[in-house]
Structures are given as structure tokens and as C-alpha cells.
PDB file of C-alpha atoms in Angstrom:
ATOM      1  CA  ASP A  98     -78.666  83.734 -19.441  1.00 95.00           C
ATOM      2  CA  VAL A  99     -79.133  83.126 -15.753  1.00 96.00           C
ATOM      3  CA  GLN A 100     -79.212  86.528 -14.084  1.00 98.00           C
ATOM      4  CA  LEU A 101     -79.911  88.210 -10.764  1.00 98.00           C
ATOM      5  CA  VAL A 102     -80.308  91.981 -10.613  1.00 98.00           C
ATOM      6  CA  GLU A 103     -80.583  93.770  -7.281  1.00 98.00           C
ATOM      7  CA  SER A 104     -82.153  97.171  -6.737  1.00 97.00           C
ATOM      8  CA  GLY A 105     -83.439  99.368  -3.953  1.00 95.00           C
ATOM      9  CA  GLY A 106     -80.154 100.334  -2.388  1.00 94.00           C
ATOM     10  CA  ALA A 107     -80.107 103.926  -1.215  1.00 94.00           C
ATOM     11  CA  LEU A 108     -78.955 106.406   1.376  1.00 95.00           C
ATOM     12  CA  GLY A 109     -81.089 105.677   4.428  1.00 93.00           C
ATOM     13  CA  GLN A 110     -81.537 107.500   7.692  1.00 95.00           C
ATOM     14  CA  PRO A 111     -80.714 105.791  10.978  1.00 96.00           C
ATOM     15  CA  GLY A 112     -83.937 104.287  12.260  1.00 96.00           C
ATOM     16  CA  GLY A 113     -85.463 104.239   8.810  1.00 97.00           C
ATOM     17  CA  SER A 114     -86.391 101.364   6.521  1.00 97.00           C
ATOM     18  CA  LEU A 115     -85.436 100.095   3.089  1.00 97.00           C
ATOM     19  CA  ARG A 116     -86.703  97.300   0.881  1.00 98.00           C
ATOM     20  CA  LEU A 117     -84.227  95.653  -1.437  1.00 98.00           C
ATOM     21  CA  SER A 118     -85.323  93.686  -4.483  1.00 98.00           C
ATOM     22  CA  CYS A 119     -83.660  91.038  -6.623  1.00 98.00           C
ATOM     23  CA  ALA A 120     -85.106  90.231 -10.042  1.00 98.00           C
ATOM     24  CA  ALA A 121     -84.314  86.769 -11.361  1.00 98.00           C
ATOM     25  CA  SER A 122     -84.304  85.618 -14.956  1.00 98.00           C
ATOM     26  CA  GLY A 123     -83.069  82.734 -17.076  1.00 97.00           C
ATOM     27  CA  PHE A 124     -84.035  79.960 -14.669  1.00 97.00           C
ATOM     28  CA  THR A 125     -87.063  78.574 -12.856  1.00 96.00           C
ATOM     29  CA  PHE A 126     -86.994  80.924  -9.862  1.00 97.00           C
ATOM     30  CA  SER A 127     -89.652  79.013  -7.939  1.00 96.00           C
ATOM     31  CA  SER A 128     -87.440  75.908  -7.805  1.00 95.00           C
ATOM     32  CA  TYR A 129     -84.560  77.455  -5.860  1.00 96.00           C
ATOM     33  CA  SER A 130     -83.822  78.675  -2.376  1.00 95.00           C
ATOM     34  CA  MET A 131     -82.408  82.189  -2.379  1.00 97.00           C
ATOM     35  CA  HIS A 132     -80.036  84.154  -0.158  1.00 97.00           C
ATOM     36  CA  TRP A 133     -78.988  87.645   0.808  1.00 98.00           C
ATOM     37  CA  VAL A 134     -75.317  88.225   1.604  1.00 98.00           C
ATOM     38  CA  ARG A 135     -73.804  91.572   2.536  1.00 98.00           C
ATOM     39  CA  GLN A 136     -70.342  93.087   2.469  1.00 98.00           C
ATOM     40  CA  ALA A 137     -69.422  96.188   4.429  1.00 98.00           C
ATOM     41  CA  PRO A 138     -66.853  98.510   2.820  1.00 97.00           C
ATOM     42  CA  GLY A 139     -63.451  96.823   2.817  1.00 96.00           C
ATOM     43  CA  LYS A 140     -64.745  93.835   4.734  1.00 97.00           C
ATOM     44  CA  GLY A 141     -65.624  90.228   4.014  1.00 97.00           C
ATOM     45  CA  LEU A 142     -68.797  88.451   2.991  1.00 98.00           C
ATOM     46  CA  VAL A 143     -71.474  87.962   5.641  1.00 98.00           C
ATOM     47  CA  TRP A 144     -74.509  85.758   5.161  1.00 97.00           C
ATOM     48  CA  VAL A 145     -77.768  87.513   6.061  1.00 98.00           C
ATOM     49  CA  SER A 146     -80.746  85.310   5.266  1.00 97.00           C
ATOM     50  CA  ARG A 147     -82.157  82.451   3.205  1.00 96.00           C
ATOM     51  CA  ILE A 148     -85.662  81.632   2.033  1.00 96.00           C
ATOM     52  CA  ASN A 149     -86.796  78.314   0.638  1.00 94.00           C
ATOM     53  CA  SER A 150     -88.243  77.850  -2.816  1.00 94.00           C
ATOM     54  CA  ASP A 151     -91.914  78.382  -2.001  1.00 95.00           C
ATOM     55  CA  GLY A 152     -91.324  81.054   0.626  1.00 96.00           C
ATOM     56  CA  SER A 153     -92.655  78.995   3.502  1.00 96.00           C
ATOM     57  CA  ALA A 154     -89.450  78.965   5.536  1.00 94.00           C
ATOM     58  CA  ALA A 155     -86.697  81.486   6.200  1.00 95.00           C
ATOM     59  CA  ASP A 156     -83.486  81.558   8.190  1.00 93.00           C
ATOM     60  CA  TYR A 157     -81.556  84.554   9.470  1.00 95.00           C
ATOM     61  CA  ALA A 158     -78.113  85.280  10.791  1.00 94.00           C
ATOM     62  CA  ASP A 159     -78.195  86.320  14.425  1.00 92.00           C
ATOM     63  CA  SER A 160     -77.284  89.870  13.378  1.00 91.00           C
ATOM     64  CA  ALA A 161     -80.369  90.010  11.146  1.00 94.00           C
ATOM     65  CA  LYS A 162     -82.987  88.534  13.426  1.00 94.00           C
ATOM     66  CA  GLY A 163     -85.714  90.967  14.398  1.00 95.00           C
ATOM     67  CA  ARG A 164     -84.922  93.750  11.895  1.00 96.00           C
ATOM     68  CA  PHE A 165     -84.610  91.948   8.561  1.00 98.00           C
ATOM     69  CA  THR A 166     -87.367  90.130   6.689  1.00 98.00           C
ATOM     70  CA  ILE A 167     -86.756  88.057   3.594  1.00 98.00           C
ATOM     71  CA  SER A 168     -89.616  87.272   1.238  1.00 98.00           C
ATOM     72  CA  ARG A 169     -90.264  86.320  -2.355  1.00 98.00           C
ATOM     73  CA  ASP A 170     -92.901  86.581  -5.061  1.00 98.00           C
ATOM     74  CA  ASN A 171     -92.533  83.603  -7.364  1.00 98.00           C
ATOM     75  CA  ALA A 172     -95.107  85.000  -9.776  1.00 98.00           C
ATOM     76  CA  LYS A 173     -92.855  88.026 -10.264  1.00 98.00           C
ATOM     77  CA  ASN A 174     -89.559  86.092 -10.046  1.00 98.00           C
ATOM     78  CA  THR A 175     -88.435  88.521  -7.366  1.00 98.00           C
ATOM     79  CA  LEU A 176     -86.698  88.209  -4.001  1.00 98.00           C
ATOM     80  CA  TYR A 177     -86.985  90.899  -1.329  1.00 98.00           C
ATOM     81  CA  LEU A 178     -85.200  91.992   1.830  1.00 98.00           C
ATOM     82  CA  GLN A 179     -86.944  94.411   4.171  1.00 98.00           C
ATOM     83  CA  VAL A 180     -84.540  96.168   6.514  1.00 97.00           C
ATOM     84  CA  ASN A 181     -86.020  98.114   9.420  1.00 97.00           C
ATOM     85  CA  SER A 182     -84.502 100.290  12.146  1.00 96.00           C
ATOM     86  CA  LEU A 183     -81.489 101.004   9.971  1.00 96.00           C
ATOM     87  CA  ARG A 184     -78.137 101.275  11.724  1.00 96.00           C
ATOM     88  CA  ALA A 185     -74.798 102.611  10.548  1.00 96.00           C
ATOM     89  CA  GLU A 186     -73.455  99.060  10.617  1.00 96.00           C
ATOM     90  CA  ASP A 187     -75.994  98.054   7.951  1.00 97.00           C
ATOM     91  CA  THR A 188     -73.956 100.083   5.452  1.00 97.00           C
ATOM     92  CA  ALA A 189     -72.872  97.507   2.886  1.00 98.00           C
ATOM     93  CA  VAL A 190     -73.283  96.097  -0.577  1.00 98.00           C
ATOM     94  CA  TYR A 191     -76.129  93.594  -0.492  1.00 98.00           C
ATOM     95  CA  PHE A 192     -75.913  90.650  -2.868  1.00 98.00           C
ATOM     96  CA  CYS A 193     -78.661  88.209  -3.690  1.00 98.00           C
ATOM     97  CA  ALA A 194     -77.570  84.702  -4.578  1.00 98.00           C
ATOM     98  CA  ARG A 195     -79.136  81.478  -5.742  1.00 97.00           C
ATOM     99  CA  GLU A 196     -78.548  78.338  -3.766  1.00 96.00           C
ATOM    100  CA  GLY A 197     -77.409  75.334  -5.768  1.00 91.00           C
ATOM    101  CA  VAL A 198     -79.645  72.331  -6.208  1.00 79.00           C
ATOM    102  CA  VAL A 199     -81.941  71.866  -3.212  1.00 71.00           C
ATOM    103  CA  GLY A 200     -80.007  71.246  -0.039  1.00 74.00           C
ATOM    104  CA  ARG A 201     -76.606  71.801  -1.576  1.00 82.00           C
ATOM    105  CA  HIS A 202     -75.740  74.706   0.732  1.00 92.00           C
ATOM    106  CA  TYR A 203     -73.626  76.702  -1.683  1.00 96.00           C
ATOM    107  CA  MET A 204     -74.431  79.737  -3.833  1.00 97.00           C
ATOM    108  CA  ASP A 205     -73.913  79.218  -7.524  1.00 97.00           C
ATOM    109  CA  VAL A 206     -75.278  82.440  -9.041  1.00 97.00           C
ATOM    110  CA  TRP A 207     -74.817  85.949  -7.654  1.00 98.00           C
ATOM    111  CA  GLY A 208     -76.115  89.364  -8.552  1.00 98.00           C
ATOM    112  CA  LYS A 209     -73.834  92.403  -8.817  1.00 98.00           C
ATOM    113  CA  GLY A 210     -75.187  93.880  -5.608  1.00 98.00           C
ATOM    114  CA  THR A 211     -76.962  97.018  -4.455  1.00 98.00           C
ATOM    115  CA  THR A 212     -75.431  99.559  -2.082  1.00 98.00           C
ATOM    116  CA  VAL A 213     -77.035 100.630   1.181  1.00 98.00           C
ATOM    117  CA  THR A 214     -75.573 103.576   3.026  1.00 97.00           C
ATOM    118  CA  VAL A 215     -76.947 104.515   6.432  1.00 97.00           C
ATOM    119  CA  SER A 216     -76.117 108.019   7.497  1.00 93.00           C
ATOM    120  CA  SER A 217     -77.800 111.116   8.812  1.00 90.00           C
TER     121      SER A 217
ATOM    122  CA  SER B1408     -71.105  80.589  16.508  1.00 84.00           C
ATOM    123  CA  TYR B1409     -68.996  78.717  14.012  1.00 90.00           C
ATOM    124  CA  VAL B1410     -65.822  80.446  12.800  1.00 93.00           C
ATOM    125  CA  LEU B1411     -63.770  79.872   9.665  1.00 95.00           C
ATOM    126  CA  THR B1412     -60.248  81.292   9.746  1.00 97.00           C
ATOM    127  CA  GLN B1413     -58.227  82.241   6.692  1.00 98.00           C
ATOM    128  CA  ALA B1414     -54.827  83.867   6.325  1.00 97.00           C
ATOM    129  CA  PRO B1415     -55.298  87.525   5.336  1.00 97.00           C
ATOM    130  CA  SER B1416     -52.985  87.359   2.360  1.00 97.00           C
ATOM    131  CA  VAL B1417     -50.977  85.082   0.116  1.00 97.00           C
ATOM    132  CA  SER B1418     -48.428  86.210  -2.473  1.00 97.00           C
ATOM    133  CA  VAL B1419     -47.360  84.079  -5.395  1.00 97.00           C
ATOM    134  CA  ALA B1420     -45.272  84.495  -8.528  1.00 97.00           C
ATOM    135  CA  PRO B1421     -46.859  83.863 -11.909  1.00 97.00           C
ATOM    136  CA  GLY B1422     -46.663  80.235 -12.922  1.00 97.00           C
ATOM    137  CA  LYS B1423     -46.270  79.045  -9.335  1.00 97.00           C
ATOM    138  CA  THR B1424     -48.770  77.427  -7.004  1.00 97.00           C
ATOM    139  CA  ALA B1425     -50.912  79.271  -4.451  1.00 97.00           C
ATOM    140  CA  SER B1426     -52.508  77.528  -1.494  1.00 98.00           C
ATOM    141  CA  VAL B1427     -55.395  79.200   0.305  1.00 98.00           C
ATOM    142  CA  THR B1428     -56.301  77.550   3.584  1.00 97.00           C
ATOM    143  CA  CYS B1429     -59.482  77.598   5.661  1.00 98.00           C
ATOM    144  CA  GLY B1430     -59.555  76.351   9.230  1.00 96.00           C
ATOM    145  CA  GLY B1431     -62.510  75.485  11.387  1.00 92.00           C
ATOM    146  CA  ASN B1432     -63.440  73.180  14.221  1.00 89.00           C
ATOM    147  CA  ASN B1433     -64.408  69.784  12.856  1.00 89.00           C
ATOM    148  CA  ILE B1434     -64.344  71.162   9.321  1.00 92.00           C
ATOM    149  CA  GLY B1435     -63.671  67.608   8.225  1.00 91.00           C
ATOM    150  CA  THR B1436     -67.332  66.835   8.903  1.00 91.00           C
ATOM    151  CA  LYS B1437     -68.589  69.718   6.767  1.00 93.00           C
ATOM    152  CA  SER B1438     -68.655  70.408   3.058  1.00 94.00           C
ATOM    153  CA  VAL B1439     -66.521  73.393   2.076  1.00 96.00           C
ATOM    154  CA  HIS B1440     -67.247  75.737  -0.793  1.00 97.00           C
ATOM    155  CA  TRP B1441     -64.968  78.450  -2.241  1.00 98.00           C
ATOM    156  CA  TYR B1442     -65.650  81.798  -3.901  1.00 98.00           C
ATOM    157  CA  GLN B1443     -63.434  84.174  -5.845  1.00 98.00           C
ATOM    158  CA  GLN B1444     -64.172  87.890  -5.672  1.00 98.00           C
ATOM    159  CA  LYS B1445     -62.365  90.466  -7.768  1.00 97.00           C
ATOM    160  CA  PRO B1446     -62.493  94.156  -6.783  1.00 95.00           C
ATOM    161  CA  GLY B1447     -65.876  95.731  -7.411  1.00 95.00           C
ATOM    162  CA  GLN B1448     -67.385  92.465  -8.603  1.00 97.00           C
ATOM    163  CA  ALA B1449     -69.737  89.833  -7.257  1.00 98.00           C
ATOM    164  CA  PRO B1450     -68.343  86.600  -5.841  1.00 98.00           C
ATOM    165  CA  VAL B1451     -67.992  83.636  -8.181  1.00 98.00           C
ATOM    166  CA  LEU B1452     -68.250  80.018  -7.046  1.00 97.00           C
ATOM    167  CA  VAL B1453     -64.954  78.281  -7.900  1.00 98.00           C
ATOM    168  CA  MET B1454     -65.220  75.071  -5.868  1.00 97.00           C
ATOM    169  CA  TYR B1455     -68.052  73.220  -4.159  1.00 96.00           C
ATOM    170  CA  TYR B1456     -68.298  70.173  -1.981  1.00 95.00           C
ATOM    171  CA  ASP B1457     -64.598  70.380  -1.135  1.00 95.00           C
ATOM    172  CA  SER B1458     -63.232  69.488  -4.553  1.00 95.00           C
ATOM    173  CA  ASP B1459     -65.859  69.809  -7.286  1.00 95.00           C
ATOM    174  CA  ARG B1460     -65.313  72.475  -9.920  1.00 97.00           C
ATOM    175  CA  PRO B1461     -68.259  74.288 -11.504  1.00 95.00           C
ATOM    176  CA  SER B1462     -68.305  74.342 -15.266  1.00 94.00           C
ATOM    177  CA  GLY B1463     -66.123  77.111 -16.648  1.00 96.00           C
ATOM    178  CA  ILE B1464     -63.625  77.067 -13.789  1.00 97.00           C
ATOM    179  CA  PRO B1465     -60.125  76.134 -14.996  1.00 97.00           C
ATOM    180  CA  GLU B1466     -58.639  72.800 -13.985  1.00 97.00           C
ATOM    181  CA  ARG B1467     -55.831  74.817 -12.379  1.00 97.00           C
ATOM    182  CA  PHE B1468     -58.211  75.264  -9.423  1.00 98.00           C
ATOM    183  CA  SER B1469     -58.474  72.303  -7.080  1.00 97.00           C
ATOM    184  CA  GLY B1470     -59.765  71.709  -3.566  1.00 97.00           C
ATOM    185  CA  SER B1471     -58.902  69.365  -0.732  1.00 96.00           C
ATOM    186  CA  LYS B1472     -59.473  68.857   2.945  1.00 94.00           C
ATOM    187  CA  SER B1473     -57.416  67.265   5.702  1.00 90.00           C
ATOM    188  CA  GLY B1474     -57.985  67.324   9.417  1.00 88.00           C
ATOM    189  CA  ASN B1475     -59.272  70.746  10.477  1.00 90.00           C
ATOM    190  CA  THR B1476     -58.139  72.508   7.304  1.00 95.00           C
ATOM    191  CA  ALA B1477     -59.581  72.874   3.814  1.00 97.00           C
ATOM    192  CA  THR B1478     -57.333  74.085   1.002  1.00 97.00           C
ATOM    193  CA  LEU B1479     -57.977  75.746  -2.330  1.00 98.00           C
ATOM    194  CA  THR B1480     -54.980  75.261  -4.602  1.00 98.00           C
ATOM    195  CA  ILE B1481     -54.359  77.376  -7.669  1.00 98.00           C
ATOM    196  CA  SER B1482     -51.723  75.885  -9.963  1.00 98.00           C
ATOM    197  CA  ARG B1483     -49.819  77.774 -12.637  1.00 97.00           C
ATOM    198  CA  VAL B1484     -51.071  81.054 -11.221  1.00 97.00           C
ATOM    199  CA  GLU B1485     -51.971  83.790 -13.696  1.00 97.00           C
ATOM    200  CA  ALA B1486     -52.372  87.534 -13.198  1.00 97.00           C
ATOM    201  CA  GLY B1487     -56.121  87.113 -13.609  1.00 96.00           C
ATOM    202  CA  ASP B1488     -56.275  84.936 -10.496  1.00 97.00           C
ATOM    203  CA  GLU B1489     -55.517  87.929  -8.299  1.00 97.00           C
ATOM    204  CA  ALA B1490     -58.598  88.280  -6.091  1.00 98.00           C
ATOM    205  CA  ASP B1491     -60.069  87.687  -2.654  1.00 98.00           C
ATOM    206  CA  TYR B1492     -60.992  84.085  -1.902  1.00 98.00           C
ATOM    207  CA  TYR B1493     -63.592  83.025   0.669  1.00 98.00           C
ATOM    208  CA  CYS B1494     -64.414  79.604   2.014  1.00 98.00           C
ATOM    209  CA  GLN B1495     -67.958  78.837   3.179  1.00 98.00           C
ATOM    210  CA  VAL B1496     -69.729  76.054   5.037  1.00 96.00           C
ATOM    211  CA  TRP B1497     -73.194  75.318   6.268  1.00 94.00           C
ATOM    212  CA  ASP B1498     -73.350  74.801  10.003  1.00 87.00           C
ATOM    213  CA  SER B1499     -76.518  73.499  11.584  1.00 81.00           C
ATOM    214  CA  SER B1500     -76.291  76.005  14.433  1.00 75.00           C
ATOM    215  CA  SER B1501     -74.862  79.045  12.660  1.00 61.00           C
ATOM    216  CA  GLU B1502     -76.400  78.458   9.280  1.00 88.00           C
ATOM    217  CA  PHE B1503     -74.208  79.744   6.448  1.00 95.00           C
ATOM    218  CA  VAL B1504     -70.729  80.869   7.437  1.00 96.00           C
ATOM    219  CA  PHE B1505     -68.062  82.554   5.326  1.00 97.00           C
ATOM    220  CA  GLY B1506     -64.389  82.568   6.117  1.00 97.00           C
ATOM    221  CA  THR B1507     -62.534  85.787   6.809  1.00 97.00           C
ATOM    222  CA  GLY B1508     -61.148  85.905   3.292  1.00 98.00           C
ATOM    223  CA  THR B1509     -57.673  85.681   1.741  1.00 98.00           C
ATOM    224  CA  LYS B1510     -56.279  88.221  -0.676  1.00 98.00           C
ATOM    225  CA  VAL B1511     -54.180  86.473  -3.315  1.00 98.00           C
ATOM    226  CA  THR B1512     -51.582  88.781  -4.849  1.00 97.00           C
ATOM    227  CA  VAL B1513     -49.740  87.801  -8.005  1.00 97.00           C
ATOM    228  CA  LEU B1514     -46.235  89.252  -7.866  1.00 94.00           C
TER     229      LEU B1514
END
């Protein structure tokens, strides 16, 4: 089965850092672009970042530029999101998602999400 | 930045038809994708490229686009269709954009 499993969500201190992980299985991870999408409590989906299949290029939402870093390890079939200088507004469920066939610009497989709570 | 606007809620009786709309400037020039999200669950892709259904999605789900509005139509609505629905496009300046979301309530 095609599967994405996120981990690393935690209670973080304002100003602190967290690294989220997303383990992929059931498909050729190195062939797909991957995304992070977040959802604050009771709010809608917000795209955070995308990385291409070989990790050579990444894009970020304006709200993520400067504090978020997306990366991947194709040997480990794992996607990462480093979040620095945590803010209360980063509190959300973070989903990883697979982009459809190259250049298709939609997300066809999603993980169940990992929860980040930022509070002192 | 690019904005996609959806009505906050739609109510529909079982067996009837629900229409979920998504408005955006020049949306006619963009491909629209739709996701269903049930409470506490991950989103599920239910429509891509305006009107293509992924495998496993019932034929009751259909998509269309006209002018500045894209529409997800759910025919013969069932209780299990109750969920939040989000449209999404790729915009060359704003990258990936989700709509504000519509809660579909089955009466």
C-alpha cells in the first residue's frame, strides 16, 4: 500500500525549533515531488512547501520563507520539514503529501498528519 | 497573492444534489483540484484537472468550470459525503493555493 507517515510533532517553545519527518512506503519515493501542508485548529488547509524529486529545488509559501526548510533523503524514503523560530501561529497539524505525476500540481496521497503545538 | 473563495457551508438533503463552488480571478485559465476532508482525517483527492475523478471516487462526484467559478457537484448525496471540501490551484506567483473550504452538511 502507498503510505505516508508523519512524525516529530511536539509541544515546542516559542523561539525553538522542530524537525518533522514523513516516511514514505509503497511507491518509488525518489520519483515524486513532495509537499507539506498545514492546518491550524478549526481552520483550512494552507500549503507550506514543496520539494522536487531529487531535492535540488524547493518552493515555499511566503509565510514559510526564512524559517522553514524542506529537505528529503531518497535513500531513506523520508521527507523533512525543519521549523525554526517557532511562533504561536505555527500551531497546526502538518500533513505531508505526494504530488501527482510530475508537473501535475495536485496532491494524490496524504499522510494522517503530525501535531505541532507552540506554547510556553 | 492569489485567492480562492468558497462559501462557508452548504446544506443538502440525502438523495439530492450539492454544488460546491470555488471562485478566483481568471480561474478559467487554471486547473482546479478538489479535496474532501472528514473530521480528524487527512484530505482525500476527489477531483483533479477540473473534472477527472481518481480511481475509487464514486461517479456521483463530478467537476466543472465556467467563467470565474469552478464547481464540484455531488449527486445523490449520502450521509457519508458530509465533510469539508477544498478547491486548490497552482498559481505561478503564489504557488499552491487552497480555497477557504466549504462544509457540506447532510440534513
